[in-house]
Amino acid sequence: MASKPFKRKPNRNRSSSKPESSMAFAKHLYIRKVFILLSIILLVCVVIFFGVSSRTWKRMSADHHSIQFYGYEVVNEFHHDPGAFTQGLVYGGSDSLFESTGLYRQSSVRKVALRTGKVEILKKMDDSYFGEGLTLLGDRLFQVTWRTQDGFIYERKNLQKLERFTHQMEDGWGLATDGKILYGSDGTSTLYLIDPQTLKVTRKYGIKFNDHDVRYLNELEYINGEIWANVWQTDCIARISPNNGTLLGWILLQPLREGLLAAGYDFIDVLNGIAWDSDNNRIFVTGKLWPKLYEIKLHPAKKHFNDVEFEELCLR
């Protein structure tokens, strides 16, 4: 018999193909794990981002919408000494006001008749002092001075100087009281709470609006559970919670100064001076070198301001 030709089986080299397949499978598995891990990380980041953004937006929206903006109407106009560089103003009862005036060699503490603007008692300060904020606690008037940490206490009846004190603020700008403690400002965005017995700072708050410091807090008044603060170089009053320093609202008084300028009073300076008659719920405002003092009543602001417009008006 003729022999059959010998057929050789193709050499598939099984011993070498197995590792290649294993390596490909391992690589595929690795890529899949990395993809899953990256997907999980991305998902977590998205959840965190939108969660924080949502909370932040809600908080900012709540803060923005809870802040109230107020205009005003003039109830009465009274004469005011046009030479008075008003730095502090407080209602003294029986249609009288106490006023602290500034400028070196011209500073004074005075008692003024509300209806006529007549200065009934005037105590000139030492030429080296620039008078600033003033408040009435019991029978004593407390006053601070500019660029110093010196303050003075006066007798209410005759404005006799009783004593000098030192406070812990950086400077002396504004003072107010709720009848128990003193509130002070030093031209920064800080509102100070001060013990009237020791004159030590017991607490302080940084005042902000839309994450901006409300700087240049100036003359202060305590009104119906709030601190009202003139903001220097603006025609705005900030309404502040004395409990935690939250900014509650803004009072926009631009037309007052604009009206005086239009009437030819070119020499006037900025809005400064707030007084409150708590018995009759009357609010009084004036300014430095203003010839008028106004009794005003608030109402919700009619004009809407966007953030840029508002910041130009009330923040410096």
PDB file of C-alpha atoms in Angstrom:
ATOM      1  CA  MET A   1       0.000   0.000   0.000  1.00  0.00           C
ATOM      2  CA  ALA A   2       1.193   3.302  -0.808  1.00  0.00           C
ATOM      3  CA  SER A   3       1.722   5.243   2.277  1.00  0.00           C
ATOM      4  CA  LYS A   4      -0.544   8.253   2.992  1.00  0.00           C
ATOM      5  CA  PRO A   5       1.084  11.545   2.963  1.00  0.00           C
ATOM      6  CA  PHE A   6       1.789  12.767   6.512  1.00  0.00           C
ATOM      7  CA  LYS A   7      -0.338  15.791   7.458  1.00  0.00           C
ATOM      8  CA  ARG A   8       1.103  18.033  10.028  1.00  0.00           C
ATOM      9  CA  LYS A   9      -1.313  19.869  12.335  1.00  0.00           C
ATOM     10  CA  PRO A  10      -0.942  23.531  12.227  1.00  0.00           C
ATOM     11  CA  ASN A  11       1.052  24.847  15.151  1.00  0.00           C
ATOM     12  CA  ARG A  12      -1.289  27.116  17.052  1.00  0.00           C
ATOM     13  CA  ASN A  13       1.270  27.792  19.757  1.00  0.00           C
ATOM     14  CA  ARG A  14      -1.325  27.503  22.503  1.00  0.00           C
ATOM     15  CA  SER A  15       1.278  28.012  25.134  1.00  0.00           C
ATOM     16  CA  SER A  16       2.003  31.592  23.900  1.00  0.00           C
ATOM     17  CA  SER A  17      -1.604  32.743  23.091  1.00  0.00           C
ATOM     18  CA  LYS A  18      -2.927  32.143  26.575  1.00  0.00           C
ATOM     19  CA  PRO A  19      -0.860  34.832  28.291  1.00  0.00           C
ATOM     20  CA  GLU A  20      -1.770  37.363  25.584  1.00  0.00           C
ATOM     21  CA  SER A  21      -5.464  36.730  26.136  1.00  0.00           C
ATOM     22  CA  SER A  22      -5.062  37.019  29.913  1.00  0.00           C
ATOM     23  CA  MET A  23      -3.226  40.288  29.590  1.00  0.00           C
ATOM     24  CA  ALA A  24      -5.881  41.745  27.296  1.00  0.00           C
ATOM     25  CA  PHE A  25      -8.604  40.692  29.710  1.00  0.00           C
ATOM     26  CA  ALA A  26      -6.745  42.209  32.668  1.00  0.00           C
ATOM     27  CA  LYS A  27      -6.218  45.458  30.775  1.00  0.00           C
ATOM     28  CA  HIS A  28      -9.880  45.623  29.866  1.00  0.00           C
ATOM     29  CA  LEU A  29     -10.858  44.968  33.477  1.00  0.00           C
ATOM     30  CA  TYR A  30      -8.475  47.679  34.709  1.00  0.00           C
ATOM     31  CA  ILE A  31      -9.843  50.261  32.277  1.00  0.00           C
ATOM     32  CA  ARG A  32     -13.363  49.360  33.290  1.00  0.00           C
ATOM     33  CA  LYS A  33     -12.558  49.786  36.989  1.00  0.00           C
ATOM     34  CA  VAL A  34     -10.874  53.145  36.330  1.00  0.00           C
ATOM     35  CA  PHE A  35     -13.879  54.300  34.312  1.00  0.00           C
ATOM     36  CA  ILE A  36     -16.283  53.249  37.070  1.00  0.00           C
ATOM     37  CA  LEU A  37     -14.132  54.948  39.722  1.00  0.00           C
ATOM     38  CA  LEU A  38     -13.908  58.177  37.735  1.00  0.00           C
ATOM     39  CA  SER A  39     -17.656  58.100  37.137  1.00  0.00           C
ATOM     40  CA  ILE A  40     -18.294  57.732  40.869  1.00  0.00           C
ATOM     41  CA  ILE A  41     -15.897  60.584  41.683  1.00  0.00           C
ATOM     42  CA  LEU A  42     -17.504  62.794  39.043  1.00  0.00           C
ATOM     43  CA  LEU A  43     -20.982  61.986  40.349  1.00  0.00           C
ATOM     44  CA  VAL A  44     -19.969  62.785  43.932  1.00  0.00           C
ATOM     45  CA  CYS A  45     -18.423  66.101  42.801  1.00  0.00           C
ATOM     46  CA  VAL A  46     -21.583  67.033  40.899  1.00  0.00           C
ATOM     47  CA  VAL A  47     -23.765  66.227  43.918  1.00  0.00           C
ATOM     48  CA  ILE A  48     -21.526  68.231  46.264  1.00  0.00           C
ATOM     49  CA  PHE A  49     -21.307  71.169  43.846  1.00  0.00           C
ATOM     50  CA  PHE A  50     -25.024  71.457  43.281  1.00  0.00           C
ATOM     51  CA  GLY A  51     -25.752  70.836  46.953  1.00  0.00           C
ATOM     52  CA  VAL A  52     -23.420  73.620  48.124  1.00  0.00           C
ATOM     53  CA  SER A  53     -24.482  75.924  45.289  1.00  0.00           C
ATOM     54  CA  SER A  54     -28.127  75.345  46.112  1.00  0.00           C
ATOM     55  CA  ARG A  55     -27.625  76.084  49.797  1.00  0.00           C
ATOM     56  CA  THR A  56     -25.490  79.131  49.033  1.00  0.00           C
ATOM     57  CA  TRP A  57     -28.012  80.463  46.521  1.00  0.00           C
ATOM     58  CA  LYS A  58     -30.890  79.901  48.905  1.00  0.00           C
ATOM     59  CA  ARG A  59     -29.009  81.646  51.686  1.00  0.00           C
ATOM     60  CA  MET A  60     -28.009  84.569  49.480  1.00  0.00           C
ATOM     61  CA  SER A  61     -31.503  84.835  48.040  1.00  0.00           C
ATOM     62  CA  ALA A  62     -33.029  84.726  51.509  1.00  0.00           C
ATOM     63  CA  ASP A  63     -30.587  87.377  52.743  1.00  0.00           C
ATOM     64  CA  HIS A  64     -31.233  89.586  49.726  1.00  0.00           C
ATOM     65  CA  HIS A  65     -35.007  89.337  49.907  1.00  0.00           C
ATOM     66  CA  SER A  66     -35.143  89.745  53.693  1.00  0.00           C
ATOM     67  CA  ILE A  67     -33.314  93.074  53.526  1.00  0.00           C
ATOM     68  CA  GLN A  68     -35.780  95.930  53.191  1.00  0.00           C
ATOM     69  CA  PHE A  69     -35.215  99.218  51.377  1.00  0.00           C
ATOM     70  CA  TYR A  70     -36.953 102.385  52.542  1.00  0.00           C
ATOM     71  CA  GLY A  71     -37.700 105.811  51.195  1.00  0.00           C
ATOM     72  CA  TYR A  72     -39.233 108.585  53.294  1.00  0.00           C
ATOM     73  CA  GLU A  73     -41.604 111.490  53.490  1.00  0.00           C
ATOM     74  CA  VAL A  74     -40.857 114.721  55.302  1.00  0.00           C
ATOM     75  CA  VAL A  75     -43.268 115.337  58.181  1.00  0.00           C
ATOM     76  CA  ASN A  76     -41.696 118.557  59.498  1.00  0.00           C
ATOM     77  CA  GLU A  77     -38.755 120.833  58.777  1.00  0.00           C
ATOM     78  CA  PHE A  78     -36.946 122.699  61.554  1.00  0.00           C
ATOM     79  CA  HIS A  79     -34.183 125.296  61.576  1.00  0.00           C
ATOM     80  CA  HIS A  80     -30.704 123.909  62.214  1.00  0.00           C
ATOM     81  CA  ASP A  81     -27.544 125.902  62.886  1.00  0.00           C
ATOM     82  CA  PRO A  82     -25.770 125.995  59.487  1.00  0.00           C
ATOM     83  CA  GLY A  83     -22.468 126.348  61.311  1.00  0.00           C
ATOM     84  CA  ALA A  84     -22.916 123.105  63.230  1.00  0.00           C
ATOM     85  CA  PHE A  85     -20.680 120.338  61.895  1.00  0.00           C
ATOM     86  CA  THR A  86     -23.005 117.673  63.292  1.00  0.00           C
ATOM     87  CA  GLN A  87     -21.271 114.547  64.566  1.00  0.00           C
ATOM     88  CA  GLY A  88     -23.715 113.282  67.182  1.00  0.00           C
ATOM     89  CA  LEU A  89     -27.423 113.889  67.731  1.00  0.00           C
ATOM     90  CA  VAL A  90     -29.813 112.618  70.400  1.00  0.00           C
ATOM     91  CA  TYR A  91     -33.336 113.504  71.468  1.00  0.00           C
ATOM     92  CA  GLY A  92     -33.437 114.914  74.991  1.00  0.00           C
ATOM     93  CA  GLY A  93     -37.185 115.028  75.668  1.00  0.00           C
ATOM     94  CA  SER A  94     -39.537 118.013  75.842  1.00  0.00           C
ATOM     95  CA  ASP A  95     -38.754 119.026  72.256  1.00  0.00           C
ATOM     96  CA  SER A  96     -35.044 119.385  72.911  1.00  0.00           C
ATOM     97  CA  LEU A  97     -31.972 117.870  71.298  1.00  0.00           C
ATOM     98  CA  PHE A  98     -28.391 117.309  72.406  1.00  0.00           C
ATOM     99  CA  GLU A  99     -25.793 117.721  69.701  1.00  0.00           C
ATOM    100  CA  SER A 100     -22.072 117.121  69.381  1.00  0.00           C
ATOM    101  CA  THR A 101     -20.263 119.174  66.727  1.00  0.00           C
ATOM    102  CA  GLY A 102     -16.838 118.660  65.187  1.00  0.00           C
ATOM    103  CA  LEU A 103     -13.888 120.498  63.607  1.00  0.00           C
ATOM    104  CA  TYR A 104     -10.778 121.447  65.541  1.00  0.00           C
ATOM    105  CA  ARG A 105     -11.118 124.668  67.561  1.00  0.00           C
ATOM    106  CA  GLN A 106     -14.866 124.674  66.869  1.00  0.00           C
ATOM    107  CA  SER A 107     -16.096 121.464  68.531  1.00  0.00           C
ATOM    108  CA  SER A 108     -18.846 121.682  71.119  1.00  0.00           C
ATOM    109  CA  VAL A 109     -21.597 119.925  73.022  1.00  0.00           C
ATOM    110  CA  ARG A 110     -24.891 121.783  72.996  1.00  0.00           C
ATOM    111  CA  LYS A 111     -28.545 121.649  73.965  1.00  0.00           C
ATOM    112  CA  VAL A 112     -30.882 122.809  71.199  1.00  0.00           C
ATOM    113  CA  ALA A 113     -34.565 123.703  71.101  1.00  0.00           C
ATOM    114  CA  LEU A 114     -36.150 121.497  68.456  1.00  0.00           C
ATOM    115  CA  ARG A 115     -38.868 123.908  67.302  1.00  0.00           C
ATOM    116  CA  THR A 116     -36.659 126.947  66.807  1.00  0.00           C
ATOM    117  CA  GLY A 117     -33.174 125.504  66.409  1.00  0.00           C
ATOM    118  CA  LYS A 118     -31.981 127.897  69.116  1.00  0.00           C
ATOM    119  CA  VAL A 119     -28.846 126.795  70.971  1.00  0.00           C
ATOM    120  CA  GLU A 120     -29.829 126.975  74.649  1.00  0.00           C
ATOM    121  CA  ILE A 121     -26.598 125.701  76.225  1.00  0.00           C
ATOM    122  CA  LEU A 122     -23.190 125.387  74.555  1.00  0.00           C
ATOM    123  CA  LYS A 123     -19.989 123.959  76.003  1.00  0.00           C
ATOM    124  CA  LYS A 124     -16.977 124.486  73.793  1.00  0.00           C
ATOM    125  CA  MET A 125     -14.417 121.692  73.768  1.00  0.00           C
ATOM    126  CA  ASP A 126     -10.665 122.042  74.066  1.00  0.00           C
ATOM    127  CA  ASP A 127      -9.138 123.122  70.755  1.00  0.00           C
ATOM    128  CA  SER A 128      -7.169 119.874  70.492  1.00  0.00           C
ATOM    129  CA  TYR A 129     -10.330 117.752  70.315  1.00  0.00           C
ATOM    130  CA  PHE A 130     -12.609 117.057  67.361  1.00  0.00           C
ATOM    131  CA  GLY A 131     -16.062 116.196  68.723  1.00  0.00           C
ATOM    132  CA  GLU A 132     -17.788 113.047  67.457  1.00  0.00           C
ATOM    133  CA  GLY A 133     -20.644 110.703  68.475  1.00  0.00           C
ATOM    134  CA  LEU A 134     -22.953 111.453  71.395  1.00  0.00           C
ATOM    135  CA  THR A 135     -25.565 109.473  73.325  1.00  0.00           C
ATOM    136  CA  LEU A 136     -27.686 109.922  76.433  1.00  0.00           C
ATOM    137  CA  LEU A 137     -27.788 107.226  79.119  1.00  0.00           C
ATOM    138  CA  GLY A 138     -29.822 108.210  82.158  1.00  0.00           C
ATOM    139  CA  ASP A 139     -28.653 111.656  83.213  1.00  0.00           C
ATOM    140  CA  ARG A 140     -25.260 111.386  81.546  1.00  0.00           C
ATOM    141  CA  LEU A 141     -24.168 112.258  78.031  1.00  0.00           C
ATOM    142  CA  PHE A 142     -21.329 110.155  76.589  1.00  0.00           C
ATOM    143  CA  GLN A 143     -19.188 111.609  73.821  1.00  0.00           C
ATOM    144  CA  VAL A 144     -16.260 110.255  71.778  1.00  0.00           C
ATOM    145  CA  THR A 145     -13.638 112.190  69.815  1.00  0.00           C
ATOM    146  CA  TRP A 146     -12.026 111.745  66.408  1.00  0.00           C
ATOM    147  CA  ARG A 147      -8.591 110.145  66.028  1.00  0.00           C
ATOM    148  CA  THR A 148      -8.314 109.447  69.735  1.00  0.00           C
ATOM    149  CA  GLN A 149      -9.557 106.899  72.232  1.00  0.00           C
ATOM    150  CA  ASP A 150     -10.634 109.680  74.579  1.00  0.00           C
ATOM    151  CA  GLY A 151     -14.235 110.270  75.515  1.00  0.00           C
ATOM    152  CA  PHE A 152     -16.105 112.558  77.885  1.00  0.00           C
ATOM    153  CA  ILE A 153     -19.134 112.308  80.154  1.00  0.00           C
ATOM    154  CA  TYR A 154     -21.344 115.359  80.738  1.00  0.00           C
ATOM    155  CA  GLU A 155     -24.155 116.201  83.129  1.00  0.00           C
ATOM    156  CA  ARG A 156     -27.436 116.279  81.245  1.00  0.00           C
ATOM    157  CA  LYS A 157     -28.918 119.350  82.935  1.00  0.00           C
ATOM    158  CA  ASN A 158     -26.124 121.858  82.395  1.00  0.00           C
ATOM    159  CA  LEU A 159     -23.593 119.998  80.195  1.00  0.00           C
ATOM    160  CA  GLN A 160     -20.975 120.207  82.923  1.00  0.00           C
ATOM    161  CA  LYS A 161     -18.079 117.899  82.124  1.00  0.00           C
ATOM    162  CA  LEU A 162     -17.956 115.119  84.709  1.00  0.00           C
ATOM    163  CA  GLU A 163     -15.037 112.972  83.598  1.00  0.00           C
ATOM    164  CA  ARG A 164     -12.807 111.800  80.790  1.00  0.00           C
ATOM    165  CA  PHE A 165     -12.629 108.122  79.829  1.00  0.00           C
ATOM    166  CA  THR A 166     -10.684 105.862  77.490  1.00  0.00           C
ATOM    167  CA  HIS A 167     -12.430 103.375  75.200  1.00  0.00           C
ATOM    168  CA  GLN A 168     -11.147 100.332  73.282  1.00  0.00           C
ATOM    169  CA  MET A 169     -12.324 101.173  69.767  1.00  0.00           C
ATOM    170  CA  GLU A 170      -9.736 102.069  67.134  1.00  0.00           C
ATOM    171  CA  ASP A 171     -11.221 105.565  66.832  1.00  0.00           C
ATOM    172  CA  GLY A 172     -14.262 107.507  68.019  1.00  0.00           C
ATOM    173  CA  TRP A 173     -17.035 108.035  65.456  1.00  0.00           C
ATOM    174  CA  GLY A 174     -20.512 107.116  66.697  1.00  0.00           C
ATOM    175  CA  LEU A 175     -22.337 106.260  69.935  1.00  0.00           C
ATOM    176  CA  ALA A 176     -25.829 105.018  70.821  1.00  0.00           C
ATOM    177  CA  THR A 177     -27.512 103.203  73.688  1.00  0.00           C
ATOM    178  CA  ASP A 178     -30.499 100.976  74.382  1.00  0.00           C
ATOM    179  CA  GLY A 179     -30.560 102.185  77.975  1.00  0.00           C
ATOM    180  CA  LYS A 180     -28.364  99.341  79.187  1.00  0.00           C
ATOM    181  CA  ILE A 181     -25.266  99.157  77.024  1.00  0.00           C
ATOM    182  CA  LEU A 182     -23.444 101.468  74.634  1.00  0.00           C
ATOM    183  CA  TYR A 183     -22.967 100.839  70.924  1.00  0.00           C
ATOM    184  CA  GLY A 184     -20.007 102.391  69.163  1.00  0.00           C
ATOM    185  CA  SER A 185     -18.458 102.819  65.721  1.00  0.00           C
ATOM    186  CA  ASP A 186     -14.949 103.770  64.685  1.00  0.00           C
ATOM    187  CA  GLY A 187     -15.269 104.375  60.948  1.00  0.00           C
ATOM    188  CA  THR A 188     -14.745 100.738  60.015  1.00  0.00           C
ATOM    189  CA  SER A 189     -17.412  98.088  59.378  1.00  0.00           C
ATOM    190  CA  THR A 190     -17.355  97.067  63.053  1.00  0.00           C
ATOM    191  CA  LEU A 191     -20.189  97.678  65.500  1.00  0.00           C
ATOM    192  CA  TYR A 192     -18.974  97.594  69.117  1.00  0.00           C
ATOM    193  CA  LEU A 193     -20.959  96.720  72.237  1.00  0.00           C
ATOM    194  CA  ILE A 194     -19.541  98.533  75.268  1.00  0.00           C
ATOM    195  CA  ASP A 195     -20.169  98.211  79.005  1.00  0.00           C
ATOM    196  CA  PRO A 196     -21.106 101.741  80.189  1.00  0.00           C
ATOM    197  CA  GLN A 197     -19.636 101.104  83.644  1.00  0.00           C
ATOM    198  CA  THR A 198     -16.203  99.837  82.626  1.00  0.00           C
ATOM    199  CA  LEU A 199     -16.149 101.268  79.068  1.00  0.00           C
ATOM    200  CA  LYS A 200     -14.745  97.908  77.929  1.00  0.00           C
ATOM    201  CA  VAL A 201     -15.804  96.290  74.664  1.00  0.00           C
ATOM    202  CA  THR A 202     -17.907  93.213  75.447  1.00  0.00           C
ATOM    203  CA  ARG A 203     -18.666  92.130  71.871  1.00  0.00           C
ATOM    204  CA  LYS A 204     -18.278  93.318  68.305  1.00  0.00           C
ATOM    205  CA  TYR A 205     -19.801  92.511  64.920  1.00  0.00           C
ATOM    206  CA  GLY A 206     -18.531  92.997  61.382  1.00  0.00           C
ATOM    207  CA  ILE A 207     -21.374  94.454  59.292  1.00  0.00           C
ATOM    208  CA  LYS A 208     -21.730  93.115  55.750  1.00  0.00           C
ATOM    209  CA  PHE A 209     -24.052  93.479  52.779  1.00  0.00           C
ATOM    210  CA  ASN A 210     -23.840  90.975  49.910  1.00  0.00           C
ATOM    211  CA  ASP A 211     -20.469  89.836  51.288  1.00  0.00           C
ATOM    212  CA  HIS A 212     -19.157  93.431  51.172  1.00  0.00           C
ATOM    213  CA  ASP A 213     -17.990  95.142  54.356  1.00  0.00           C
ATOM    214  CA  VAL A 214     -20.195  98.115  55.186  1.00  0.00           C
ATOM    215  CA  ARG A 215     -17.343 100.473  56.012  1.00  0.00           C
ATOM    216  CA  TYR A 216     -17.428 103.972  57.473  1.00  0.00           C
ATOM    217  CA  LEU A 217     -20.192 103.350  60.007  1.00  0.00           C
ATOM    218  CA  ASN A 218     -20.620 106.790  61.534  1.00  0.00           C
ATOM    219  CA  GLU A 219     -23.283 108.396  63.743  1.00  0.00           C
ATOM    220  CA  LEU A 220     -25.521 105.843  65.482  1.00  0.00           C
ATOM    221  CA  GLU A 221     -28.995 105.729  67.010  1.00  0.00           C
ATOM    222  CA  TYR A 222     -30.934 102.968  68.757  1.00  0.00           C
ATOM    223  CA  ILE A 223     -34.481 102.837  67.350  1.00  0.00           C
ATOM    224  CA  ASN A 224     -37.121 100.220  68.157  1.00  0.00           C
ATOM    225  CA  GLY A 225     -34.680  97.408  68.801  1.00  0.00           C
ATOM    226  CA  GLU A 226     -32.346  98.285  65.924  1.00  0.00           C
ATOM    227  CA  ILE A 227     -29.127 100.225  65.462  1.00  0.00           C
ATOM    228  CA  TRP A 228     -29.347 102.834  62.724  1.00  0.00           C
ATOM    229  CA  ALA A 229     -26.014 103.957  61.313  1.00  0.00           C
ATOM    230  CA  ASN A 230     -25.101 106.792  58.978  1.00  0.00           C
ATOM    231  CA  VAL A 231     -22.579 105.593  56.401  1.00  0.00           C
ATOM    232  CA  TRP A 232     -20.009 108.355  55.902  1.00  0.00           C
ATOM    233  CA  GLN A 233     -19.875 110.012  52.490  1.00  0.00           C
ATOM    234  CA  THR A 234     -23.292 108.602  51.544  1.00  0.00           C
ATOM    235  CA  ASP A 235     -26.926 109.578  52.002  1.00  0.00           C
ATOM    236  CA  CYS A 236     -27.760 106.120  53.349  1.00  0.00           C
ATOM    237  CA  ILE A 237     -28.635 104.769  56.780  1.00  0.00           C
ATOM    238  CA  ALA A 238     -27.997 101.108  57.560  1.00  0.00           C
ATOM    239  CA  ARG A 239     -30.433  99.302  59.873  1.00  0.00           C
ATOM    240  CA  ILE A 240     -28.574  96.708  61.943  1.00  0.00           C
ATOM    241  CA  SER A 241     -29.584  94.042  64.438  1.00  0.00           C
ATOM    242  CA  PRO A 242     -27.805  94.662  67.770  1.00  0.00           C
ATOM    243  CA  ASN A 243     -28.237  90.963  68.586  1.00  0.00           C
ATOM    244  CA  ASN A 244     -25.954  89.549  65.898  1.00  0.00           C
ATOM    245  CA  GLY A 245     -24.892  92.354  63.565  1.00  0.00           C
ATOM    246  CA  THR A 246     -27.175  91.277  60.718  1.00  0.00           C
ATOM    247  CA  LEU A 247     -27.964  94.043  58.252  1.00  0.00           C
ATOM    248  CA  LEU A 248     -31.753  94.387  58.249  1.00  0.00           C
ATOM    249  CA  GLY A 249     -32.393  97.187  55.795  1.00  0.00           C
ATOM    250  CA  TRP A 250     -31.374 100.448  54.167  1.00  0.00           C
ATOM    251  CA  ILE A 251     -32.894 103.932  54.305  1.00  0.00           C
ATOM    252  CA  LEU A 252     -32.210 106.024  51.207  1.00  0.00           C
ATOM    253  CA  LEU A 253     -32.206 109.778  51.833  1.00  0.00           C
ATOM    254  CA  GLN A 254     -30.506 111.158  48.718  1.00  0.00           C
ATOM    255  CA  PRO A 255     -33.259 113.698  47.870  1.00  0.00           C
ATOM    256  CA  LEU A 256     -32.738 115.576  51.157  1.00  0.00           C
ATOM    257  CA  ARG A 257     -29.224 116.723  50.320  1.00  0.00           C
ATOM    258  CA  GLU A 258     -30.087 117.134  46.637  1.00  0.00           C
ATOM    259  CA  GLY A 259     -32.941 119.451  47.602  1.00  0.00           C
ATOM    260  CA  LEU A 260     -30.672 121.618  49.752  1.00  0.00           C
ATOM    261  CA  LEU A 261     -28.089 121.863  46.978  1.00  0.00           C
ATOM    262  CA  ALA A 262     -30.799 122.803  44.463  1.00  0.00           C
ATOM    263  CA  ALA A 263     -31.953 125.526  46.853  1.00  0.00           C
ATOM    264  CA  GLY A 264     -28.498 127.086  46.777  1.00  0.00           C
ATOM    265  CA  TYR A 265     -26.960 125.671  49.960  1.00  0.00           C
ATOM    266  CA  ASP A 266     -23.654 124.839  48.317  1.00  0.00           C
ATOM    267  CA  PHE A 267     -21.673 124.815  51.556  1.00  0.00           C
ATOM    268  CA  ILE A 268     -23.359 121.749  53.098  1.00  0.00           C
ATOM    269  CA  ASP A 269     -21.491 118.559  53.885  1.00  0.00           C
ATOM    270  CA  VAL A 270     -22.714 114.974  54.204  1.00  0.00           C
ATOM    271  CA  LEU A 271     -25.808 113.542  55.862  1.00  0.00           C
ATOM    272  CA  ASN A 272     -25.004 112.833  59.519  1.00  0.00           C
ATOM    273  CA  GLY A 273     -27.175 112.856  62.611  1.00  0.00           C
ATOM    274  CA  ILE A 274     -30.085 110.645  63.675  1.00  0.00           C
ATOM    275  CA  ALA A 275     -32.314 111.212  66.715  1.00  0.00           C
ATOM    276  CA  TRP A 276     -35.373 109.320  67.919  1.00  0.00           C
ATOM    277  CA  ASP A 277     -38.206 110.485  70.145  1.00  0.00           C
ATOM    278  CA  SER A 278     -39.287 107.115  71.542  1.00  0.00           C
ATOM    279  CA  ASP A 279     -42.344 108.538  73.353  1.00  0.00           C
ATOM    280  CA  ASN A 280     -43.876 109.944  70.171  1.00  0.00           C
ATOM    281  CA  ASN A 281     -42.124 107.678  67.653  1.00  0.00           C
ATOM    282  CA  ARG A 282     -40.550 110.603  65.791  1.00  0.00           C
ATOM    283  CA  ILE A 283     -37.387 110.271  63.710  1.00  0.00           C
ATOM    284  CA  PHE A 284     -35.118 113.253  63.065  1.00  0.00           C
ATOM    285  CA  VAL A 285     -32.194 113.536  60.643  1.00  0.00           C
ATOM    286  CA  THR A 286     -29.806 116.275  59.605  1.00  0.00           C
ATOM    287  CA  GLY A 287     -26.296 116.736  58.245  1.00  0.00           C
ATOM    288  CA  LYS A 288     -23.025 118.542  58.721  1.00  0.00           C
ATOM    289  CA  LEU A 289     -23.510 122.274  58.112  1.00  0.00           C
ATOM    290  CA  TRP A 290     -27.129 121.695  57.107  1.00  0.00           C
ATOM    291  CA  PRO A 291     -29.517 124.633  57.668  1.00  0.00           C
ATOM    292  CA  LYS A 292     -32.432 122.254  58.267  1.00  0.00           C
ATOM    293  CA  LEU A 293     -33.310 119.344  60.492  1.00  0.00           C
ATOM    294  CA  TYR A 294     -36.051 117.004  59.229  1.00  0.00           C
ATOM    295  CA  GLU A 295     -38.652 114.869  60.909  1.00  0.00           C
ATOM    296  CA  ILE A 296     -39.241 111.960  58.547  1.00  0.00           C
ATOM    297  CA  LYS A 297     -41.543 108.977  58.202  1.00  0.00           C
ATOM    298  CA  LEU A 298     -40.427 105.866  56.361  1.00  0.00           C
ATOM    299  CA  HIS A 299     -42.160 103.932  53.600  1.00  0.00           C
ATOM    300  CA  PRO A 300     -40.994 101.097  51.314  1.00  0.00           C
ATOM    301  CA  ALA A 301     -38.700 102.371  48.580  1.00  0.00           C
ATOM    302  CA  LYS A 302     -40.512 102.933  45.290  1.00  0.00           C
ATOM    303  CA  LYS A 303     -37.456 102.648  43.070  1.00  0.00           C
ATOM    304  CA  HIS A 304     -35.645  99.354  42.563  1.00  0.00           C
ATOM    305  CA  PHE A 305     -31.847  99.461  42.456  1.00  0.00           C
ATOM    306  CA  ASN A 306     -29.657  96.736  41.042  1.00  0.00           C
ATOM    307  CA  ASP A 307     -26.592  95.735  43.047  1.00  0.00           C
ATOM    308  CA  VAL A 308     -24.188  97.967  41.113  1.00  0.00           C
ATOM    309  CA  GLU A 309     -26.391 101.055  41.447  1.00  0.00           C
ATOM    310  CA  PHE A 310     -26.990 100.412  45.125  1.00  0.00           C
ATOM    311  CA  GLU A 311     -23.328  99.851  45.938  1.00  0.00           C
ATOM    312  CA  GLU A 312     -22.471 103.171  44.251  1.00  0.00           C
ATOM    313  CA  LEU A 313     -25.061 104.898  46.442  1.00  0.00           C
ATOM    314  CA  CYS A 314     -24.397 103.338  49.820  1.00  0.00           C
ATOM    315  CA  LEU A 315     -21.051 101.513  49.907  1.00  0.00           C
ATOM    316  CA  ARG A 316     -17.609 103.134  49.822  1.00  0.00           C
TER     317      ARG A 316
END
